[in-house]
Coordinates of N, CA, C and O and ligand atoms in Angstrom, one line a residue:
M1 N -38.6 0.6 4.3 CA -37.9 -0.6 4.7 C -37.8 -0.7 6.2 O -37.7 0.3 6.9
D2 N -38.0 -1.9 6.7 CA -38.0 -2.2 8.1 C -36.7 -2.8 8.5 O -36.3 -3.8 8.0
I3 N -36.0 -2.1 9.4 CA -34.7 -2.6 9.9 C -34.7 -2.5 11.4 O -35.5 -1.9 12.0
E4 N -33.7 -3.2 12.0 CA -33.6 -3.2 13.5 C -32.2 -2.6 13.8 O -31.2 -3.1 13.4
I5 N -32.2 -1.5 14.6 CA -31.0 -0.8 15.0 C -31.0 -0.8 16.5 O -31.9 -0.3 17.1
N6 N -29.9 -1.4 17.1 CA -29.7 -1.4 18.5 C -31.0 -1.9 19.3 O -31.4 -1.4 20.3
G7 N -31.5 -3.0 18.7 CA -32.6 -3.6 19.3 C -34.0 -3.0 19.1 O -35.0 -3.5 19.6
R8 N -34.0 -1.9 18.4 CA -35.3 -1.2 18.1 C -35.7 -1.2 16.7 O -34.9 -0.9 15.8
P9 N -36.9 -1.6 16.4 CA -37.4 -1.6 15.0 C -37.4 -0.2 14.5 O -37.9 0.7 15.2
Q10 N -37.0 0.0 13.2 CA -37.1 1.3 12.6 C -37.6 1.1 11.2 O -37.3 0.2 10.5
S11 N -38.5 2.1 10.8 CA -39.0 2.1 9.4 C -38.4 3.3 8.7 O -38.6 4.4 9.2
V12 N -37.7 3.0 7.6 CA -37.1 4.1 6.9 C -37.5 4.1 5.4 O -37.7 3.1 4.8
D13 N -37.8 5.3 4.9 CA -38.2 5.5 3.5 C -37.1 5.9 2.7 O -36.8 7.1 2.5
V14 N -36.3 4.9 2.2 CA -35.1 5.1 1.4 C -35.1 4.1 0.3 O -35.7 3.1 0.3
Q15 N -34.2 4.4 -0.7 CA -34.0 3.4 -1.8 C -33.2 2.2 -1.2 O -32.4 2.4 -0.3
P16 N -33.5 1.0 -1.7 CA -32.8 -0.2 -1.1 C -31.3 -0.2 -1.1 O -30.6 -0.7 -0.3
E17 N -30.8 0.5 -2.2 CA -29.3 0.5 -2.3 C -28.6 1.6 -1.5 O -27.4 1.7 -1.4
T18 N -29.4 2.4 -0.8 CA -28.8 3.4 0.1 C -27.9 2.8 1.1 O -28.2 1.9 1.8
P19 N -26.6 3.4 1.2 CA -25.7 2.8 2.2 C -26.3 2.9 3.6 O -26.8 4.0 4.0
L20 N -26.1 1.9 4.4 CA -26.5 1.9 5.8 C -26.0 3.1 6.5 O -26.7 3.7 7.4
L21 N -24.8 3.5 6.2 CA -24.2 4.7 6.9 C -25.0 5.9 6.8 O -25.2 6.7 7.7
W22 N -25.6 6.2 5.6 CA -26.4 7.4 5.4 C -27.8 7.2 6.0 O -28.3 8.2 6.4
V23 N -28.3 6.0 6.1 CA -29.5 5.8 6.8 C -29.3 6.1 8.3 O -30.1 6.8 8.9
L24 N -28.2 5.6 8.8 CA -27.9 5.9 10.3 C -27.8 7.4 10.5 O -28.4 8.0 11.4
R25 N -26.9 8.0 9.7 CA -26.5 9.4 10.0 C -27.6 10.4 9.5 O -28.0 11.3 10.3
D26 N -28.1 10.3 8.3 CA -28.9 11.3 7.7 C -30.4 11.1 8.0 O -31.2 12.1 8.1
V27 N -30.8 9.8 8.1 CA -32.3 9.6 8.3 C -32.6 9.4 9.8 O -33.5 10.0 10.3
L28 N -31.7 8.6 10.5 CA -32.0 8.4 11.9 C -31.2 9.3 12.8 O -31.4 9.3 14.0
H29 N -30.4 10.1 12.2 CA -29.6 11.1 13.0 C -28.8 10.5 14.1 O -28.6 11.1 15.2
M30 N -28.2 9.3 13.8 CA -27.3 8.7 14.7 C -25.9 9.0 14.2 O -25.4 8.3 13.3
T31 N -25.3 10.0 14.7 CA -24.0 10.5 14.1 C -22.8 9.9 14.8 O -21.7 10.3 14.5
G32 N -22.9 8.9 15.7 CA -21.7 8.3 16.2 C -20.9 7.5 15.2 O -19.7 7.5 15.3
T33 N -21.6 7.0 14.2 CA -20.9 6.2 13.2 C -20.4 7.3 12.1 O -21.2 8.1 11.6
K34 N -19.1 7.2 11.8 CA -18.5 8.3 11.0 C -18.3 7.9 9.6 O -18.1 6.8 9.2
F35 N -18.3 9.0 8.7 CA -17.9 8.8 7.3 C -16.4 9.2 7.2 O -16.0 10.3 7.6
G36 N -15.6 8.3 6.6 CA -14.2 8.6 6.3 C -14.0 8.6 4.9 O -13.7 9.7 4.2
C37 N -14.0 7.4 4.3 CA -13.6 7.3 2.9 C -14.8 7.0 1.9 O -14.7 7.3 0.8
G38 N -15.8 6.3 2.5 CA -16.9 5.8 1.6 C -16.5 4.7 0.7 O -17.3 4.3 -0.1
M39 N -15.4 4.1 0.9 CA -14.9 3.0 0.0 C -14.4 1.8 0.8 O -13.6 1.0 0.2
A40 N -14.8 1.6 2.0 CA -14.4 0.4 2.8 C -12.9 0.4 3.0 O -12.3 -0.7 3.2
L41 N -12.3 1.6 3.1 CA -10.8 1.6 3.2 C -10.3 2.1 4.6 O -9.1 1.9 4.9
C42 N -11.2 2.7 5.4 CA -10.7 3.3 6.6 C -11.3 2.8 7.9 O -10.7 3.0 9.0
G43 N -12.5 2.2 7.9 CA -13.1 1.6 9.1 C -13.8 2.6 9.9 O -14.4 2.2 10.9
A44 N -13.9 3.9 9.6 CA -14.6 4.9 10.4 C -16.0 4.6 10.6 O -16.6 4.9 11.6
C45 N -16.6 3.9 9.6 CA -18.1 3.7 9.6 C -18.5 2.3 10.1 O -19.6 1.8 9.9
T46 N -17.5 1.6 10.8 CA -17.8 0.2 11.3 C -19.0 0.1 12.2 O -19.0 0.9 13.2
V47 N -19.9 -0.8 11.9 CA -21.0 -1.1 12.8 C -21.0 -2.7 12.9 O -20.2 -3.3 12.2
H48 N -21.8 -3.2 13.7 CA -22.0 -4.7 13.7 C -23.3 -5.1 13.1 O -24.3 -4.4 13.3
V49 N -23.2 -6.1 12.3 CA -24.4 -6.8 11.8 C -24.4 -8.2 12.3 O -23.4 -9.0 12.1
D50 N -25.4 -8.6 13.1 CA -25.4 -9.9 13.8 C -24.1 -10.1 14.6 O -23.6 -11.2 14.6
G51 N -23.6 -9.0 15.1 CA -22.4 -9.1 16.0 C -21.1 -9.0 15.4 O -20.0 -9.0 16.0
A52 N -21.0 -9.0 14.0 CA -19.7 -9.0 13.3 C -19.5 -7.6 12.7 O -20.5 -7.0 12.2
P53 N -18.3 -7.1 12.8 CA -18.0 -5.8 12.2 C -18.2 -5.7 10.7 O -17.8 -6.6 10.0
V54 N -18.9 -4.7 10.2 CA -19.0 -4.5 8.7 C -18.9 -3.0 8.5 O -19.0 -2.2 9.4
R55 N -18.6 -2.7 7.2 CA -18.4 -1.3 6.8 C -19.7 -0.7 6.3 O -20.2 -1.1 5.3
A56 N -20.3 0.2 7.1 CA -21.6 0.7 6.8 C -21.7 1.5 5.5 O -22.7 1.6 4.9
C57 N -20.5 2.0 5.1 CA -20.5 2.9 3.9 C -20.7 2.1 2.6 O -21.1 2.7 1.6
I58 N -20.5 0.8 2.6 CA -20.7 0.0 1.4 C -21.7 -1.0 1.6 O -21.8 -2.0 0.8
T59 N -22.5 -0.9 2.7 CA -23.5 -1.9 3.0 C -24.9 -1.4 2.6 O -25.4 -0.5 3.2
P60 N -25.5 -1.9 1.5 CA -26.8 -1.4 1.2 C -27.8 -1.7 2.3 O -27.8 -2.8 2.9
V61 N -28.7 -0.8 2.6 CA -29.6 -0.9 3.7 C -30.5 -2.2 3.5 O -30.8 -2.8 4.5
S62 N -30.8 -2.5 2.3 CA -31.6 -3.7 2.0 C -31.0 -4.9 2.5 O -31.7 -5.9 2.9
S63 N -29.6 -5.0 2.6 CA -29.0 -6.2 3.0 C -29.0 -6.5 4.5 O -28.7 -7.6 4.9
V64 N -29.5 -5.5 5.3 CA -29.5 -5.7 6.7 C -30.9 -5.9 7.2 O -31.1 -6.1 8.4
A65 N -31.9 -5.9 6.3 CA -33.3 -6.2 6.7 C -33.3 -7.7 7.2 O -32.7 -8.6 6.6
G66 N -33.9 -7.9 8.4 CA -33.9 -9.2 9.0 C -32.7 -9.5 9.8 O -32.5 -10.6 10.3
H67 N -31.7 -8.6 9.9 CA -30.5 -8.8 10.7 C -30.5 -7.7 11.8 O -31.1 -6.7 11.8
K68 N -29.6 -8.0 12.8 CA -29.5 -7.1 13.9 C -28.3 -6.1 13.7 O -27.2 -6.6 13.6
V69 N -28.6 -4.8 13.6 CA -27.5 -3.8 13.4 C -27.3 -3.2 14.8 O -28.2 -2.8 15.5
T70 N -26.0 -3.1 15.1 CA -25.6 -2.5 16.4 C -24.6 -1.4 16.1 O -23.7 -1.6 15.3
T71 N -24.7 -0.2 16.7 CA -23.8 0.9 16.5 C -23.1 1.3 17.8 O -23.4 0.8 18.8
I72 N -22.2 2.2 17.6 CA -21.5 2.7 18.8 C -22.4 3.2 19.9 O -22.1 3.1 21.1
E73 N -23.6 3.7 19.5 CA -24.5 4.3 20.5 C -24.9 3.2 21.5 O -25.4 3.5 22.6
A74 N -24.8 1.9 21.1 CA -25.3 0.8 22.0 C -24.2 0.1 22.7 O -24.4 -0.8 23.5
M75 N -22.9 0.5 22.5 CA -21.8 -0.2 23.1 C -21.8 -0.2 24.6 O -21.3 -1.1 25.3
A76 N -22.3 0.9 25.2 CA -22.4 1.0 26.7 C -23.3 -0.1 27.3 O -23.2 -0.4 28.4
D77 N -24.2 -0.6 26.4 CA -25.1 -1.6 26.9 C -24.6 -3.1 26.6 O -25.3 -4.0 26.9
D78 N -23.5 -3.2 26.0 CA -22.9 -4.5 25.6 C -21.8 -4.8 26.6 O -20.9 -4.0 26.8
P79 N -21.8 -6.0 27.2 CA -20.8 -6.3 28.2 C -19.4 -6.2 27.7 O -18.5 -5.6 28.4
V80 N -19.1 -6.6 26.4 CA -17.8 -6.5 25.9 C -17.5 -5.1 25.5 O -16.4 -4.5 25.8
G81 N -18.5 -4.4 24.9 CA -18.3 -3.0 24.5 C -18.1 -2.1 25.7 O -17.2 -1.2 25.6
R82 N -18.7 -2.4 26.8 CA -18.5 -1.6 28.0 C -17.0 -1.8 28.5 O -16.4 -0.8 28.9
R83 N -16.5 -3.0 28.5 CA -15.1 -3.2 28.9 C -14.1 -2.5 28.0 O -13.2 -1.9 28.4
V84 N -14.5 -2.6 26.7 CA -13.6 -1.9 25.7 C -13.6 -0.4 25.9 O -12.6 0.3 26.0
Q85 N -14.8 0.2 26.1 CA -14.9 1.6 26.3 C -14.2 2.1 27.6 O -13.5 3.1 27.7
A86 N -14.3 1.2 28.7 CA -13.6 1.6 29.9 C -12.1 1.6 29.7 O -11.4 2.5 30.2
A87 N -11.6 0.6 29.0 CA -10.1 0.5 28.7 C -9.7 1.7 27.9 O -8.6 2.3 28.1
W88 N -10.5 2.1 26.9 CA -10.2 3.3 26.1 C -10.1 4.5 26.9 O -9.2 5.3 26.8
L89 N -11.0 4.7 27.9 CA -11.0 5.9 28.7 C -9.8 5.8 29.6 O -9.1 6.8 29.8
E90 N -9.6 4.7 30.2 CA -8.5 4.6 31.2 C -7.1 4.9 30.6 O -6.3 5.5 31.2
L91 N -6.9 4.4 29.4 CA -5.6 4.6 28.7 C -5.6 5.9 27.8 O -4.6 6.2 27.2
G92 N -6.7 6.6 27.8 CA -6.8 7.9 27.0 C -6.4 7.6 25.6 O -5.6 8.3 25.0
V93 N -7.1 6.7 25.0 CA -6.7 6.3 23.6 C -6.9 7.4 22.6 O -6.0 7.7 21.8
P94 N -8.1 8.0 22.5 CA -8.4 9.0 21.4 C -7.5 10.2 21.4 O -7.0 10.7 22.5
Q95 N -7.2 10.7 20.2 CA -6.6 12.0 20.1 C -7.6 12.9 19.5 O -8.4 13.5 20.3
C96 N -7.8 13.0 18.2 CA -8.9 13.9 17.7 C -10.3 13.1 17.9 O -11.3 13.8 18.0
G97 N -10.2 11.8 17.9 CA -11.4 11.0 18.2 C -12.2 10.6 17.0 O -13.1 9.7 17.1
Y98 N -11.9 11.1 15.8 CA -12.7 10.8 14.6 C -12.9 9.3 14.3 O -14.0 8.9 14.0
C99 N -11.8 8.6 14.4 CA -11.8 7.2 14.0 C -12.3 6.3 15.1 O -12.4 5.1 14.8
Q100 N -12.4 6.8 16.3 CA -12.5 5.9 17.4 C -13.8 5.1 17.6 O -13.7 4.0 18.1
A101 N -14.9 5.6 17.1 CA -16.1 4.8 17.1 C -15.9 3.5 16.3 O -16.2 2.4 16.8
G102 N -15.3 3.7 15.1 CA -15.0 2.5 14.3 C -14.0 1.6 15.0 O -14.1 0.4 14.9
Q103 N -13.0 2.2 15.6 CA -12.0 1.4 16.3 C -12.6 0.5 17.4 O -12.3 -0.7 17.5
I104 N -13.5 1.2 18.2 CA -14.1 0.4 19.3 C -15.1 -0.7 18.7 O -15.1 -1.8 19.3
M105 N -15.7 -0.4 17.6 CA -16.6 -1.4 17.1 C -15.8 -2.6 16.6 O -16.1 -3.8 16.8
S106 N -14.6 -2.4 15.9 CA -13.8 -3.5 15.5 C -13.2 -4.2 16.7 O -13.1 -5.4 16.7
A107 N -12.8 -3.5 17.7 CA -12.1 -4.1 18.9 C -13.2 -5.0 19.6 O -12.8 -6.1 20.0
T108 N -14.4 -4.5 19.7 CA -15.4 -5.3 20.4 C -15.7 -6.5 19.6 O -15.9 -7.6 20.1
G109 N -15.8 -6.4 18.3 CA -16.1 -7.5 17.4 C -15.0 -8.6 17.6 O -15.2 -9.8 17.7
L110 N -13.7 -8.1 17.7 CA -12.6 -9.0 17.8 C -12.7 -9.8 19.2 O -12.6 -11.0 19.2
L111 N -13.0 -9.0 20.3 CA -13.0 -9.7 21.6 C -14.2 -10.6 21.7 O -14.1 -11.5 22.6
R112 N -15.2 -10.4 21.0 CA -16.3 -11.4 21.0 C -15.9 -12.7 20.4 O -16.4 -13.8 20.8
Q113 N -15.1 -12.6 19.3 CA -14.7 -13.8 18.6 C -13.5 -14.5 19.3 O -13.3 -15.7 19.3
N114 N -12.7 -13.7 20.0 CA -11.4 -14.1 20.5 C -11.1 -13.4 21.8 O -10.7 -12.2 21.7
A115 N -11.4 -14.0 22.9 CA -11.3 -13.3 24.2 C -9.9 -12.9 24.6 O -9.7 -11.9 25.4
K116 N -8.9 -13.6 24.1 CA -7.5 -13.3 24.5 C -6.7 -13.2 23.2 O -5.8 -14.1 23.0
P117 N -6.8 -12.2 22.4 CA -6.1 -12.2 21.2 C -4.6 -11.8 21.4 O -4.2 -11.1 22.3
S118 N -3.7 -12.4 20.6 CA -2.3 -12.1 20.6 C -2.1 -10.7 19.9 O -3.1 -10.2 19.2
D119 N -0.9 -10.1 20.0 CA -0.7 -8.9 19.3 C -0.9 -9.0 17.8 O -1.4 -8.1 17.2
A120 N -0.5 -10.2 17.3 CA -0.6 -10.4 15.8 C -2.1 -10.4 15.5 O -2.5 -9.9 14.4
E121 N -2.9 -11.1 16.3 CA -4.3 -11.2 16.0 C -5.0 -9.8 16.1 O -5.9 -9.5 15.4
I122 N -4.5 -9.0 17.1 CA -5.1 -7.7 17.2 C -4.7 -6.9 16.0 O -5.6 -6.2 15.4
D123 N -3.5 -7.0 15.6 CA -3.1 -6.2 14.4 C -3.8 -6.6 13.2 O -4.2 -5.8 12.3
Q124 N -4.1 -7.9 13.0 CA -4.8 -8.4 11.9 C -6.3 -7.9 11.9 O -6.8 -7.4 10.9
A125 N -6.9 -8.0 13.1 CA -8.3 -7.6 13.2 C -8.5 -6.1 13.0 O -9.5 -5.6 12.5
M126 N -7.5 -5.3 13.5 CA -7.6 -3.9 13.5 C -7.0 -3.2 12.2 O -7.0 -2.0 12.1
G127 N -6.4 -4.1 11.4 CA -5.6 -3.5 10.2 C -6.5 -2.7 9.3 O -5.9 -1.8 8.6
G128 N -7.8 -2.8 9.3 CA -8.6 -2.1 8.3 C -9.1 -0.8 8.9 O -9.9 0.0 8.3
N129 N -8.7 -0.5 10.2 CA -9.2 0.8 10.8 C -8.0 1.7 10.9 O -7.0 1.5 11.6
I130 N -8.1 2.8 10.1 CA -7.0 3.8 10.0 C -7.2 4.9 11.0 O -8.3 5.3 11.3
C131 N -6.1 5.3 11.6 CA -6.1 6.4 12.6 C -5.1 7.4 12.1 O -3.9 7.2 12.2
R132 N -5.5 8.6 11.6 CA -4.6 9.6 11.1 C -3.8 10.2 12.3 O -2.7 10.8 12.0
C133 N -4.3 10.1 13.5 CA -3.5 10.6 14.6 C -2.5 9.6 15.1 O -1.7 9.9 16.1
G134 N -2.5 8.3 14.6 CA -1.5 7.4 15.0 C -1.6 6.8 16.4 O -0.6 6.7 17.1
T135 N -2.8 6.5 16.8 CA -3.0 6.0 18.2 C -2.9 4.5 18.3 O -3.4 3.9 19.3
Y136 N -2.3 3.9 17.3 CA -2.3 2.4 17.2 C -1.7 1.8 18.5 O -2.2 0.7 18.9
T137 N -0.7 2.3 19.0 CA -0.1 1.7 20.2 C -1.0 1.6 21.4 O -1.2 0.6 22.1
R138 N -1.7 2.8 21.6 CA -2.7 2.8 22.7 C -3.9 1.9 22.4 O -4.5 1.3 23.3
I139 N -4.3 1.8 21.1 CA -5.4 1.0 20.8 C -5.1 -0.5 21.1 O -5.9 -1.2 21.8
R140 N -3.9 -0.9 20.8 CA -3.5 -2.3 21.1 C -3.4 -2.5 22.6 O -3.9 -3.5 23.1
A141 N -2.9 -1.5 23.3 CA -2.8 -1.7 24.8 C -4.2 -1.7 25.4 O -4.5 -2.5 26.3
A142 N -5.1 -0.9 24.9 CA -6.5 -0.9 25.4 C -7.2 -2.2 25.1 O -8.0 -2.7 26.0
I143 N -7.0 -2.8 24.0 CA -7.6 -4.1 23.6 C -7.0 -5.2 24.6 O -7.8 -6.0 25.1
R144 N -5.7 -5.1 24.8 CA -5.2 -6.1 25.8 C -5.7 -5.9 27.2 O -6.0 -6.9 27.9
K145 N -5.9 -4.7 27.6 CA -6.5 -4.4 28.9 C -7.9 -4.9 29.0 O -8.3 -5.5 29.9
A146 N -8.7 -4.6 27.9 CA -10.1 -5.1 27.9 C -10.2 -6.6 28.0 O -11.1 -7.1 28.4
A147 N -9.1 -7.2 27.4 CA -9.1 -8.7 27.4 C -8.5 -9.2 28.7 O -8.4 -10.5 28.9
G148 N -8.2 -8.3 29.7 CA -7.7 -8.8 30.9 C -6.2 -9.2 30.9 O -5.7 -10.0 31.7
Q149 N -5.5 -8.7 29.8 CA -4.1 -9.2 29.7 C -3.1 -8.1 30.1 O -3.4 -6.9 29.9
Ligands
LIG201 S1 -16.1 5.4 5.6 FE1 -16.5 3.3 5.5 S2 -14.6 2.3 5.5 FE2 -14.2 4.5 5.4
LIG202 S1 -7.8 9.7 16.9 FE1 -7.7 11.1 15.3 S2 -8.0 9.8 13.5 FE2 -7.8 8.4 15.1

């Protein structure tokens, strides 16, 4: 199957129904995207498909053929992703860090759609990203900072 990850064409020898998460992690060895629940419940596996956040754990790889997949590994090359990561660093958002790649992918997706989100809009956009360390207050502050608020 031919797919495009972070602007680079990739050819992978997998079944069409294989979840994108396992193609990223086990086939392409891109381990920035995390496995949490495998059921679209936690957001740890969030990547972008054509710029919008999706859960890679329930996304069959066949469904992304012909689309642009972007992962946390490319966020430093993305103008919005770079701002989000800088705010994350400045405010020291992560605790254990496990959920944070997914949080940054969701936050970047939000700010691309809505450059100045309200707290309610942030909470709605980030509601599917679970953090067992409870860093939600810092996540919201970092999103506001990245938005220049
Ligand atoms: S691992 Fe995909 S949403 Fe939890
Ligand atoms: S920082 Fe530990 S789960 Fe979010």
